[in-house]
Every structure is written in structure tokens, then in C-alpha cells.
Coordinates of C-alpha atoms in Angstrom, one line a residue:
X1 CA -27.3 12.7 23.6
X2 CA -24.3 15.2 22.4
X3 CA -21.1 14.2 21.4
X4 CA -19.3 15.3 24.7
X5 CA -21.6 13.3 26.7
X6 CA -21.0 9.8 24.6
X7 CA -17.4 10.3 25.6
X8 CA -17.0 8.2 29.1
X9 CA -14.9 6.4 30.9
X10 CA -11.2 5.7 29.2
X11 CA -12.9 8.0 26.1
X12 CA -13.6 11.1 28.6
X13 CA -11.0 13.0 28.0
X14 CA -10.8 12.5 24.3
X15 CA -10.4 15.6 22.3
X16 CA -10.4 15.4 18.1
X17 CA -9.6 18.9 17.5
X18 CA -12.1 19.7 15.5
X19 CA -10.6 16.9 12.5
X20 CA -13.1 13.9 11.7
X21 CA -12.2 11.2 13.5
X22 CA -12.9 7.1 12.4
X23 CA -14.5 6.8 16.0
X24 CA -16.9 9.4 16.4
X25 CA -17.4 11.3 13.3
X26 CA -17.1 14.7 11.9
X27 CA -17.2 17.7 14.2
X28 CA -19.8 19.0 12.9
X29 CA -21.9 16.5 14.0
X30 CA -24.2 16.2 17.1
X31 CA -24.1 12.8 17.9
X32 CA -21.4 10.7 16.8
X33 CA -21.5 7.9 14.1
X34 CA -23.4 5.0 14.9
X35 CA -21.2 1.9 13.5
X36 CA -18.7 3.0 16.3
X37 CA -21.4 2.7 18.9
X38 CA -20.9 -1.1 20.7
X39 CA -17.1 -0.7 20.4
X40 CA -17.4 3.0 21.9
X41 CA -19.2 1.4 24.9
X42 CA -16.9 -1.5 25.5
X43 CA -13.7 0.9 25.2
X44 CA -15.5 3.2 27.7
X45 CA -15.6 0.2 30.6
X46 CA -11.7 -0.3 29.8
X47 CA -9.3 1.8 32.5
X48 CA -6.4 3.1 30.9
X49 CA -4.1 1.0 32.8
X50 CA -5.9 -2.1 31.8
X51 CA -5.7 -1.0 28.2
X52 CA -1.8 -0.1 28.5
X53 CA -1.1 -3.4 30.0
X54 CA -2.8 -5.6 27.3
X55 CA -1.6 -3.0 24.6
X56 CA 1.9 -4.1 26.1
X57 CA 1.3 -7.7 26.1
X58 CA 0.4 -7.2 21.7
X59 CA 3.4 -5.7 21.5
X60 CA 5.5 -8.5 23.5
X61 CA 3.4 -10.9 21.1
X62 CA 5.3 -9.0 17.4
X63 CA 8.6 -9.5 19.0
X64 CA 8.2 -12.7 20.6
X65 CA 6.8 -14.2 16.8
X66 CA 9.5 -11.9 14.7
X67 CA 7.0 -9.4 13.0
X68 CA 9.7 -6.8 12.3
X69 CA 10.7 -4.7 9.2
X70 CA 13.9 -3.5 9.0
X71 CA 14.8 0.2 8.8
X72 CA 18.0 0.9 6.6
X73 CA 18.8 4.2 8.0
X74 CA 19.0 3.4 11.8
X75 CA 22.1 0.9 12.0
X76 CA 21.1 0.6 15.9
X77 CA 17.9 -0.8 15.4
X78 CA 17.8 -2.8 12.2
X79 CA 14.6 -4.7 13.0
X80 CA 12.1 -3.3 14.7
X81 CA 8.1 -4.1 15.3
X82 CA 5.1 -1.9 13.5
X83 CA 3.6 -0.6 16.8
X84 CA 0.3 -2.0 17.5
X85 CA -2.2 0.7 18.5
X86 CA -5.0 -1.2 20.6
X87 CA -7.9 1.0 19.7
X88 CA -9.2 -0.3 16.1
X89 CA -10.8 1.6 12.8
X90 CA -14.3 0.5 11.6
X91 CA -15.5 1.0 8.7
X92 CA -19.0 0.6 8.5
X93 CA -20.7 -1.5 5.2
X94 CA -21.4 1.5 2.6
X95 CA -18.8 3.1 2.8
X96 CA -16.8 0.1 2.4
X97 CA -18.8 -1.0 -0.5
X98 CA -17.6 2.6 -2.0
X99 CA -14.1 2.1 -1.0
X100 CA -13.9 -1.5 -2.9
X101 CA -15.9 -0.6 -6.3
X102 CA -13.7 2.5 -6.4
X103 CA -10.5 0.3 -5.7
X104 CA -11.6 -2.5 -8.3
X105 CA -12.4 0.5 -10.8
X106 CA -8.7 2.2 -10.3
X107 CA -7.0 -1.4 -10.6
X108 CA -8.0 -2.8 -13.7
X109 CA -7.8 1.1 -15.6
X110 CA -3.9 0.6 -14.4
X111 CA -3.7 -3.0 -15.7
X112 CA -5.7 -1.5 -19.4
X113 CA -3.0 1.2 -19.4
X114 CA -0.2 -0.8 -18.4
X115 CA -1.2 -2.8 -21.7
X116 CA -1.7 -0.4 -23.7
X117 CA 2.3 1.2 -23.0
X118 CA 3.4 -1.8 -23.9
X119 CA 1.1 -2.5 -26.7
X120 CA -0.9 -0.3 -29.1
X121 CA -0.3 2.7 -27.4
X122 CA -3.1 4.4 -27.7
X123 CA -2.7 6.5 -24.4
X124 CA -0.3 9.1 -26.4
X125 CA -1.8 8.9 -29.5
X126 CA -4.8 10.0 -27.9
X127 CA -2.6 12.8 -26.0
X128 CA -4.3 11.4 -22.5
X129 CA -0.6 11.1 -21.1
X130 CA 2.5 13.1 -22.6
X131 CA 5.0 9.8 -23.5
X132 CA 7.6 11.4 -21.2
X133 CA 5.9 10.9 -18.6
X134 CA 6.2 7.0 -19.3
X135 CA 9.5 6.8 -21.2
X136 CA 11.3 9.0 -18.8
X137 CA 10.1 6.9 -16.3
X138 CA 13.1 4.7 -14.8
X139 CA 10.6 1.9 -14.3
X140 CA 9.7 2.1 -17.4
X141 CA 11.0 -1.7 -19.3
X142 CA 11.2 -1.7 -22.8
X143 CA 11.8 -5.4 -22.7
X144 CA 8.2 -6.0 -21.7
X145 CA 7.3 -4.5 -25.4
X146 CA 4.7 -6.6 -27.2
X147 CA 5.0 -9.3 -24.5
X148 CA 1.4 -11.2 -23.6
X149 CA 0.5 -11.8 -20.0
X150 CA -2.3 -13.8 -18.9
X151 CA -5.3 -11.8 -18.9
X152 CA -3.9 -8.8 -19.7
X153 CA -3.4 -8.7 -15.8
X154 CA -0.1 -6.7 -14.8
X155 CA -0.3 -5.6 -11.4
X156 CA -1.6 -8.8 -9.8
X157 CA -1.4 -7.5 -6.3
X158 CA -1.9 -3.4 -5.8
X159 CA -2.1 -1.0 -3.0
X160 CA -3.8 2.1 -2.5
X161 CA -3.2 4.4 -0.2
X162 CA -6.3 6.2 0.8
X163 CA -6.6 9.4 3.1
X164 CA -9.9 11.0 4.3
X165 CA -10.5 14.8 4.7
X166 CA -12.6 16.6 7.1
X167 CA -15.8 16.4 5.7
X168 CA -15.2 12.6 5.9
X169 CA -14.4 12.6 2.2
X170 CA -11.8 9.4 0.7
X171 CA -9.1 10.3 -1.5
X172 CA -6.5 8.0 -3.1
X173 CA -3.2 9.4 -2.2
X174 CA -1.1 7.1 -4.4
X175 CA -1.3 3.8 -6.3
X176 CA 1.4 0.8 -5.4
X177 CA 1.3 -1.3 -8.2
X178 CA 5.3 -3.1 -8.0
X179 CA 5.4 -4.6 -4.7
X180 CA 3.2 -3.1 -2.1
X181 CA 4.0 -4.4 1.3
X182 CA 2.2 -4.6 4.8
X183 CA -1.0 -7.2 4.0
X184 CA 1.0 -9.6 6.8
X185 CA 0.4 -6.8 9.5
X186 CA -3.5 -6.4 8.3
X187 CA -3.7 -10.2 9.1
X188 CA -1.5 -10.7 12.2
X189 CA -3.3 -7.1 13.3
X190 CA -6.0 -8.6 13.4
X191 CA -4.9 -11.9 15.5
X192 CA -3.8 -9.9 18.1
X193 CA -6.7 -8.2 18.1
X194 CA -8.6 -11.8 18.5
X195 CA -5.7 -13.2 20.9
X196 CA -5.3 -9.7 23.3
X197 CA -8.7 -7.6 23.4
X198 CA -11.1 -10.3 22.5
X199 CA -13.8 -8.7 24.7
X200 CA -14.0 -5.8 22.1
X201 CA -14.4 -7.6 18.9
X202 CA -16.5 -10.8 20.6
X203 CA -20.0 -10.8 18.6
X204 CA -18.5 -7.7 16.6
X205 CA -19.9 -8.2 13.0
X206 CA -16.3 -7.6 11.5
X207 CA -15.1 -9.4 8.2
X208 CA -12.5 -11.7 8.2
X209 CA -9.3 -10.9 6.5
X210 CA -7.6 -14.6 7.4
X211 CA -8.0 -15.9 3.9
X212 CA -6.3 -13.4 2.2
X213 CA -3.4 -16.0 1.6
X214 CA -5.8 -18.1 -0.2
X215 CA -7.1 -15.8 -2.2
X216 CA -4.3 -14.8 -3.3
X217 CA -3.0 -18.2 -3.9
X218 CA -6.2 -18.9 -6.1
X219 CA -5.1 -15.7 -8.1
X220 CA -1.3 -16.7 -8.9
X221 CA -2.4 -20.5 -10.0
X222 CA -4.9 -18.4 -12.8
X223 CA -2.0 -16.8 -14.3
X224 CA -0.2 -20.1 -14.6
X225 CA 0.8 -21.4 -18.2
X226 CA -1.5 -22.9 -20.3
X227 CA -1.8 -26.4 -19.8
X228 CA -0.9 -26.5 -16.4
X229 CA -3.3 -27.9 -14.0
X230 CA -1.9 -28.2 -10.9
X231 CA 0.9 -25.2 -11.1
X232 CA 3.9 -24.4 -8.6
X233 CA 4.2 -21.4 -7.3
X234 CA 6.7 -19.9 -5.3
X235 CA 7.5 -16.6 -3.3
X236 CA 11.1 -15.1 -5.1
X237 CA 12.7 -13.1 -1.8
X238 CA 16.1 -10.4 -2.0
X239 CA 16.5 -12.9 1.7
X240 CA 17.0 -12.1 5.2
X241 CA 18.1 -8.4 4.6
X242 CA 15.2 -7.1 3.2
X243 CA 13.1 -4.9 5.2
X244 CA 9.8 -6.7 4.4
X245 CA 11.6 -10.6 5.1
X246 CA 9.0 -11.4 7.8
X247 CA 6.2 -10.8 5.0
X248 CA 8.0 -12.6 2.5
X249 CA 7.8 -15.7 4.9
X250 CA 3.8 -14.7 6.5
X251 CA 2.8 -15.0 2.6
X252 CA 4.4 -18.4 1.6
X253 CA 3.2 -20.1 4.7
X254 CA -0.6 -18.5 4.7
X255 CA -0.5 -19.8 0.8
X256 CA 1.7 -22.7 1.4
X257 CA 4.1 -22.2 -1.2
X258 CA 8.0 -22.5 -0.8
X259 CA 10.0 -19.4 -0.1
X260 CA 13.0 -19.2 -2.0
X261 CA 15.9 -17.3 -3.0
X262 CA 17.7 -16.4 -6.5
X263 CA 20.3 -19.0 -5.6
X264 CA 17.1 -21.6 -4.7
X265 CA 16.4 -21.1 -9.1
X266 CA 17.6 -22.4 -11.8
X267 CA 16.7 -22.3 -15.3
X268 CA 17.0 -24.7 -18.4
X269 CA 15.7 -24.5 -21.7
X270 CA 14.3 -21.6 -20.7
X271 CA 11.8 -22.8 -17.8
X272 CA 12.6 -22.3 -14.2
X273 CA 13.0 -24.8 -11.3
X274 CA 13.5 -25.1 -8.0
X275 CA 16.6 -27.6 -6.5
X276 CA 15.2 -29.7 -3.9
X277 CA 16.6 -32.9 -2.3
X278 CA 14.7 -35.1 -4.9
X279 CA 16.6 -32.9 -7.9
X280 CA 14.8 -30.1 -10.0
X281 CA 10.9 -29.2 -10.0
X282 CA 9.4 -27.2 -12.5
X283 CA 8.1 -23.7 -11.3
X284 CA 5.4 -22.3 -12.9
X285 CA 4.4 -19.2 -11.1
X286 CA 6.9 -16.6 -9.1
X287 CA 5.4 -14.0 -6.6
X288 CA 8.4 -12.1 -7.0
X289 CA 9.2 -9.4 -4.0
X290 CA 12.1 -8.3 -5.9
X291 CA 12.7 -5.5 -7.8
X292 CA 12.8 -5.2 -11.6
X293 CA 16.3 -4.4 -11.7
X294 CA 17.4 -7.4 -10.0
X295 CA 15.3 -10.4 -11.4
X296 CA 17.7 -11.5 -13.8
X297 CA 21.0 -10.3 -14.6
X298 CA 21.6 -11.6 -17.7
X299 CA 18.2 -9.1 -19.0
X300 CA 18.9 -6.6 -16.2
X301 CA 21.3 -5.5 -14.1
X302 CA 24.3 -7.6 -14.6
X303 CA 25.8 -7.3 -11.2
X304 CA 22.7 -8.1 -9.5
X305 CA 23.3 -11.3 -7.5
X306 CA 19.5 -11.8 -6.2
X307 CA 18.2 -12.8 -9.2
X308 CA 17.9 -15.9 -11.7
X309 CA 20.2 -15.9 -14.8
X310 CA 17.5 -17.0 -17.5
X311 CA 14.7 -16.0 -16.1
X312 CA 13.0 -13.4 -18.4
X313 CA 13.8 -15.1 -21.4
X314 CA 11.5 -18.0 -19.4
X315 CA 9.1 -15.4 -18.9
X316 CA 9.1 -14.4 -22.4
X317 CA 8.7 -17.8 -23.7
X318 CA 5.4 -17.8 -21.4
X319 CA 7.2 -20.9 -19.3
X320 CA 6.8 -19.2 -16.1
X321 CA 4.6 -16.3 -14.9
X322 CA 5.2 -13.3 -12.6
X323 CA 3.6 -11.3 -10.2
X324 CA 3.6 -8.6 -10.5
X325 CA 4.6 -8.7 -14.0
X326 CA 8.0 -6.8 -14.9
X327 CA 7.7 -2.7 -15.6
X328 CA 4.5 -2.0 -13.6
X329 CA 5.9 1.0 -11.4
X330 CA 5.5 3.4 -14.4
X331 CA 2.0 3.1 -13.2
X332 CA 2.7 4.1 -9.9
X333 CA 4.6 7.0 -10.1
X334 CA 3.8 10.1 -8.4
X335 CA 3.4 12.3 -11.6
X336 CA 1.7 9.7 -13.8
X337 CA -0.7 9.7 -10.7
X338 CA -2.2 12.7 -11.5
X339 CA -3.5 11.5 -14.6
X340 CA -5.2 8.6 -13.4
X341 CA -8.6 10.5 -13.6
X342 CA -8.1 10.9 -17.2
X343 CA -6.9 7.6 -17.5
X344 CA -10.2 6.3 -15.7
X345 CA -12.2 7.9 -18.0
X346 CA -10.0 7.0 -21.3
X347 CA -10.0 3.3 -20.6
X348 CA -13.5 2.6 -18.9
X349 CA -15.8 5.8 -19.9
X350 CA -17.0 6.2 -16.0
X351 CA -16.0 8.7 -13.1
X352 CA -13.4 8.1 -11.1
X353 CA -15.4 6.7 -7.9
X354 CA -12.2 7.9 -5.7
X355 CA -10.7 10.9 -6.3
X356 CA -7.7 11.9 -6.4
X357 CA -5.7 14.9 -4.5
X358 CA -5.1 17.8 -6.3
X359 CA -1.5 17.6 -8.1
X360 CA 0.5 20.1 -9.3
X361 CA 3.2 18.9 -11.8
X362 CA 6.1 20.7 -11.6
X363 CA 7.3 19.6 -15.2
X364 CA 4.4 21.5 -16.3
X365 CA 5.2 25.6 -16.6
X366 CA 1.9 26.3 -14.5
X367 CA 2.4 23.3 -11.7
X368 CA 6.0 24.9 -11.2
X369 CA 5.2 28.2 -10.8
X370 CA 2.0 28.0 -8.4
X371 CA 4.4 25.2 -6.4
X372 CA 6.8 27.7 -6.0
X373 CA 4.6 30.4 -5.1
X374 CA 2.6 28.6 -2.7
X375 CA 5.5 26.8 -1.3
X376 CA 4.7 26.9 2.5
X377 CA 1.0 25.4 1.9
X378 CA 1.9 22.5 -0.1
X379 CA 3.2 19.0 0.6
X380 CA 6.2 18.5 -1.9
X381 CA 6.5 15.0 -3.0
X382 CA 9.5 13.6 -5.4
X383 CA 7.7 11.2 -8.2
X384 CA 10.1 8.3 -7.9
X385 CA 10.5 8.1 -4.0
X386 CA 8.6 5.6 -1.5
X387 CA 8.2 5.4 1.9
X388 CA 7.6 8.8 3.2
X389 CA 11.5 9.9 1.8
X390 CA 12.2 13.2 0.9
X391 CA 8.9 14.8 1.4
X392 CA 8.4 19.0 2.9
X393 CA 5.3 19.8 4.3
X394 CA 5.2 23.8 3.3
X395 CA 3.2 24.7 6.8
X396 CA 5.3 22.7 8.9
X397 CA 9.1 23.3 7.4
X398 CA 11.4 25.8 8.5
X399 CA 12.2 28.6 6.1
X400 CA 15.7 27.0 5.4
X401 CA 14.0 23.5 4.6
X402 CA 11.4 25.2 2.1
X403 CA 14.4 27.1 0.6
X404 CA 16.3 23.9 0.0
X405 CA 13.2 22.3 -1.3
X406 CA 12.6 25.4 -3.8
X407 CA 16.1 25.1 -5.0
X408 CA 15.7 20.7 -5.5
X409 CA 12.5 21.9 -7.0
X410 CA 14.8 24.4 -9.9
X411 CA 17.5 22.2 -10.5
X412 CA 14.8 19.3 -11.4
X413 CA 11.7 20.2 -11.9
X414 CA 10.4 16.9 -13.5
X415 CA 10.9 15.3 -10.4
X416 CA 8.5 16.9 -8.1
X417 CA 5.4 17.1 -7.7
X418 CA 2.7 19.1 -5.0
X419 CA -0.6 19.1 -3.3
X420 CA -2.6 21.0 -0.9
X421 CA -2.1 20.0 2.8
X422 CA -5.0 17.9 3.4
X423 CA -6.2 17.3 6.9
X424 CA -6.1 13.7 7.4
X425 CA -8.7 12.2 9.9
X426 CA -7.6 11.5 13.1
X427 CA -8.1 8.4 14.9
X428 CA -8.5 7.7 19.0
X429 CA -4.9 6.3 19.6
X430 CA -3.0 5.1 23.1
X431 CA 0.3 7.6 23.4
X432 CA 2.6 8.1 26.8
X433 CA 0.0 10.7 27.3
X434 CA -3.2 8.6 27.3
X435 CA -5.7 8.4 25.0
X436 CA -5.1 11.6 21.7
X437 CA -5.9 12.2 18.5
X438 CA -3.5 11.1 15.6
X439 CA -3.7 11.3 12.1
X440 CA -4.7 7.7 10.3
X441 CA -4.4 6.5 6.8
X442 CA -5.5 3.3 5.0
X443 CA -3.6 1.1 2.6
X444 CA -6.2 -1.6 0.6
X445 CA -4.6 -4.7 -0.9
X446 CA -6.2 -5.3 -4.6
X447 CA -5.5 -9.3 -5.6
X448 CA -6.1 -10.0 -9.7
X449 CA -6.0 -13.1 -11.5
X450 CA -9.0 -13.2 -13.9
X451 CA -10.9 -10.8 -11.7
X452 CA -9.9 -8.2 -8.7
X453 CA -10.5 -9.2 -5.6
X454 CA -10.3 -6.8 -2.7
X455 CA -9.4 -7.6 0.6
X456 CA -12.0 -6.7 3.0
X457 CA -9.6 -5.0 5.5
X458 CA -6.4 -3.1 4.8
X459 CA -3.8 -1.6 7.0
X460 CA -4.4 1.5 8.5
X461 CA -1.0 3.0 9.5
X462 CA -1.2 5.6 12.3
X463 CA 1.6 8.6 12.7
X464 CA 2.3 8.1 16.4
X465 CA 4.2 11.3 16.6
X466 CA 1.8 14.3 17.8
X467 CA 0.7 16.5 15.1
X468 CA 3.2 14.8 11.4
X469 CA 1.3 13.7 8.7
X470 CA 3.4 10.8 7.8
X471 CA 2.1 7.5 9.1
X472 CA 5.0 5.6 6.8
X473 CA 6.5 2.7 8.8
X474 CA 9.9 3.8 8.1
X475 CA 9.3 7.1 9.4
X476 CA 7.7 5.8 12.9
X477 CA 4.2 5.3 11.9
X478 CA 1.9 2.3 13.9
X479 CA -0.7 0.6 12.6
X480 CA -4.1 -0.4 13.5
X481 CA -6.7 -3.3 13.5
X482 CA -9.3 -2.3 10.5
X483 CA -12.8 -3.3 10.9
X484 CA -15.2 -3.6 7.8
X485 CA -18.4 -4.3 9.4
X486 CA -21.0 -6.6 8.0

């Protein structure tokens, strides 16, 4: 049987355009792939109206239960829900199994070289990475010099965003090793799937992702002071205003730890505690969803009003640990990204299992001038942004948007960095128009204590509008249910 003729029923009309797609394969094959076939079939009995109607009824469920984020830049919608798109991603067992050694691999050469910068530095030395690269690097916290963490672990929770190319190829598009967000909507994702279509994942041999809260509870009590048994831990939140506030309160109740604010903290002698209506109790751990900046203002910025006066001297004193530990997002920026192959190599003598995109740095003389050249093919990136911000994709920009990126390009050249357009799979997905084809990315969640545990899932954000290649959130992007099949 040929590909066209699999596609039936609510699938019928279904056209990939000639990009791999996570339900049927590349286009270059004859049949399509056979993890997707029992969830092919049962989608292919739904009508679209039934599959609109339920889809509805999920998204009635993320507003009714508060799973929002906020977006900054639209005043008149502050909070709004990750769309839900019905239709979900599997992932069949070997791949996945090369998707979570490759992870584990990436995360603990970032925690050796986070180390290392703070430590022996061997990394420049060596000339792996120029130093500018790190000491230019905002992030970048000389007060973390010489300090010890437990188990040399610093990014205790990472995510990586992972793309896939036409020839069904995964490549790591960027490493999140401060505070990567959007674990809650791979969980509640999934409960929706369970609570709305539960005729298409009944029997499905899919792994759980619901104990991702104890996992990573397990993790943060390993990192806990010496000599603590039975450690606190708490989740440190910016509050209400924060765009990820419905995480921050998803993670303290699937781990059962208090959620608290700066103002919640005190510190004496330098150890933390937390007020409660029987008086102070010690804190031990802090998952902190705060930025470096604004931790502590007597160590950082002095106006920051989020914070804990005290607390990194605690931290020092090993009184209290973090997670993830101050001055990781010099390992996440978007130029020290393309060394991470080297760094791979340097710090664990195997191949990268995961590759990474091409990069062009434009502080480098050659990255500059084939970026400039080759402007309307490229993806322009700044190194320091997040979130989708301030990105030109060449073959989709206008001639007066690539001019003004070649000129931000000149003026700061450090800043910017570029890679070939890559042609993201595509992903079956329900639009106004019915059932089309949109571009699909995942993020994995890495948790380290002693050891790296990857969650057997991740979030795989979809960019509902026809034809962009940004699937961020904050840009309009969905998400999907991912399925790692047994």
C-alpha cells in the first residue's frame, strides 16, 4: 500500500509538501513509517467536526485550570493559553534512545565546561574556546570563581531544542541551560490528551511523563548540604507577573514543595529560611526561576526587589544550594553554541551524537563576511536573545528588513550569529482550514543531581502560522502531546 492510499478518512486530504513529516515519514518513502500506524488508523475514523469539537473542549480545559503564560508585548492579552494541537508526535523507541544518550552526552560536557570556567580553565588554555567568548559574555559571574557545587553539577535542569531536517535527521538548535521553561505543558499536554481523546492513546504503548515532578524532586534533595537528610526545598518565583507563573506553581505542587517569593526569604548567619506561621525554617535547596541578576541584591543588582538580601553569601558558605547554580547562561549562548562540538570532544573524547546546525560567527572575519554575502539564505540569530526575538529569516524578509539586519550585523558584529535555513519537519496539525502541514520542533527537559535523567517526553511546540519557522510561544507557536513509544 502507497502513501497516498494510507491517507483516509480525516487524514485524506493531508498534503506534507514534500517536508518529512512526524506522522508519515519522509517523502521519499513508499509507505509511511510504521510506529504512526495504530494512531494513523484511529485518527482516520475521527470526522473533522468531531476532532474540532473535542480540540475545543482541551482548550476550554487550559483556561478553565489557568495554564497561561503571559506575553509582555501584547498589553491586551497579558495571559494567554499555549494552543493545544489535538493531533500528537510519536516518537518511536530508537530513535528516542538516540535522542536521550545524545542529550545526556551534551548535558554533562556543559556542566565539565561550566566547571572548568570557573575553575582550572583549561578550555582557553587549550584554545578550544577564545575567553571572549565567555568573559564578554553578560552572563558570565565572576563571583562564582573557585566556588564548589555538589557534584560538579551546574545546570541541574537543561533544555534542548531539537529540530529535524528532511532526511529525518535531529539537530540541536540551542542549549537552555538557566531556566528553561515549558516541562508543565509536556505534563498537562499530556492530561488532556488522557482526559479529551482518550480513544487515541487507550492501549497506546506511550511513556509516562507524570513523574517528572518527582524526579526532579529526587534530584534537588542530592544537591542538598552535607549532613542534611531530610532537606527543604523550595521553588524561588519573580511572582504573579512572570510570564512562566503557572509553571512556577505546576512544579511546587507536582514536587510538593512551597512556592515562595524573595519577600517569603530571609537569611541569618548566612543560611536561608522561610517565615511561616510557626516562625523560621531552614531552607536547604532553592529551585530558583529567577534570574542571576536578581537573586540577591546585596551580590547583584542592588535595585533588584525579587531577590533575598544574603543569599549568595549562603550559597557560598555551601548553606543552601541552587538550581540552576548562578552563571550558567554563558553556556547557552548562541555563539558559545557553536563550539559545543569541540567542547564534546575536549571534555569527553567521543562524537557529538547530535549535531549541531551549521553556525557562522559573525565576530569571526570569515562568519561575517559569508553572513553578509549570503544574507537572504540564512537565519540571523542575536547570541544573547531568547524566545524567538529579533530573529530574520534571509528567504523570507523583505529587502528593507535584510538591509536593517545587515546594518545591526556592522554596527555589532559579536552579536550575531547565522545558519542555513533548515527545513524543519512538518507535523499533521488542526488549523481554520482543516487538517495542514506545519513546521514542529522539540524541546527535551534534562534533570541532574548525581546523574542526568531525561524526561521521556518533551514539548514539541508547533508554529500555527502557515509556512514561519518559529514555533516560540511568544511568537504564536502551539504545542503538541509527544509520544515516546515503548
Amino acid at each position: 500500500m502507497n502513501e497516498v492510499a494510507e491517507r483516509t478518512g480525516l487524514l485524506a486530504d493531508y498534503d506534507p509538501g514534500g517536508r518529512y513529516c512526524e506522522l508519515f515519514g519522509p517523502p521519499s518513502m513508499q509507505a509511511p513509517i510504521p510506529h504512526t500506524q495504530a494512531l494513523r488508523e484511529r485518527l482516520a475514523r475521527m470526522s473533522l467536526d468531531d476532532l474540532r469539537e473535542r480540540a475545543h473542549d482541551a482548550e476550554l480545559e487550559l483556561y478553565n485550570f489557568g495554564i497561561t503564560f503571559t506575553v509582555y508585548t501584547q498589553k491586551d492579552a497579558i495571559d494567554r493559553i499555549l494552543p493545544f494541537d489535538a493531533i500528537p508526535r510519536p516518537i518511536p523507541p530508537d530513535e528516542w534512545q538516540t535522542l536521550e544518550t545524545g542529550v545526556r552526552q551534551r548535558v554533562t560536557a556543559i556542566n565539565r565546561f561550566l566547571r572548568d570556567v570557573y575553575h582550572e580553565r583549561h578550555v582557553f588554555s587549550d584554545g578550544i574556546v577564545p575567553p571572549d567568548v565567555v568573559f564578554s559574555n553578560p552572563n558570565y559571574r565572576p563571583e562564582m570563581e573557585g566556588l564548589e557545587v555538589p557534584y560538579d553539577t551546574y545546570a541541574h535542569i537543561d533544555g534542548s531544542d531539537l529540530i529535524r531536517d528532511d532526511d529525518g535527521t535531529f539537530y540541536v538548535l540551542e542549549d537552555n541551560a538557566r531556566c528553561p521553561s515549558g516541562v508543565s505543558y509536556m505534563v498537562e499536554n499530556r492530561h488532556l490528551m488522557l482526559r479529551t481523546f482518550p480513544d487515541l492513546i487507550e492501549d497506546q504503548p506511550v511513556r509516562s511523563v507524570s513523574n517528572y515532578g518527582q524526579r526532579l524532586r529526587a534530584a534537588l534533595g542530592e544537591i542538598a548540604p552535607q549532613g542534611v537528610d531530610d532537606p527543604t526545598v523550595v521553588l524561588l518565583s519573580p511572582g504573579t507577573y512572570n510570564s512562566a507563573y503557572f509553571e512556577h506553581i505546576f512544579l511546587a505542587r507536582e514536587m510538593g514543595v512551597a512556592l515562595v517569593e524573595g519577600r517569603d526569604l530571609v537569611t541569618e548567619d548566612d543560611r536561608v529560611y522561610v517565615k511561616t506561621i510557626r516562625g523560621l525554617q531552614p531552607v536547604h535547596v532553592i529551585y530558583r526561576r529567577i534570574n542571576d541578576d536578581a537573586l540577591d541584591p546585596r551580590a547583584f543588582d542592588p535595585n533588584s526587589l525579587l531577590g533575598v538580601p544574603g543569599l549568595f553569601q549562603a550559597y557560598r558558605k555551601g548553606n543552601v544550594a541552587l538550581a540552576n547554580a548562578i552563571g550558567t547562561g554563558v553556556a547557552d549562548d548562541k555563539a558559545l553554541y557553536a563550539y559545543m562540538p569541540r567542547l564534546i570532544r575536549y571534555y569527553l573524547d567521543e562524537d557529538p551524537i547530535l549535531p549541531n546546525v551549521q553556525t557562522n560567527l559573525c565576530r569571526e572575519k570569515e562568519g561575517l563576511q559569508y553572513t553578509l554575502d549570503h544574507l537572504d539564505e540564512l537565519v540571523v540569530k542575536p547570541v544573547g536573545e531568547a524566545g524567538g526575538y529579533g530573529i530574520t529569516v534571509g528567504p523570507h524578509a523583505t529587502k528593507e528588513e535584510l538591509e536593517t539586519c545587515r546594518q545591526q550585523i556592522l554596527d555589532r558584529p559579536h552579536n550575531w550569529v547565522s545558519q542555513p535555513m533548515i527545513s524543519l519537519s512538518v507535523a499533521p496539525t488542526l488549523v481554520d482550514g482543516g487538517i495542514e502541514p506545519r513546521h514542529v520542533d522539540l524541546r527535551t527537559f534534562a534533570v541532574t543531581g548525581r546523574d542526568t535523567w531525561v524526561a521521556p517526553g518533551g514539548l514539541s511546540r508547533v508554529a500555527l502560522r502557515k509556512g514561519s519557522l518559529i514555533v516560540n510561544s511568544s511568537q504564536g507557536g502551539g504545542s503538541k502531546d509527544t509520544w515516546v513509544l515503548e
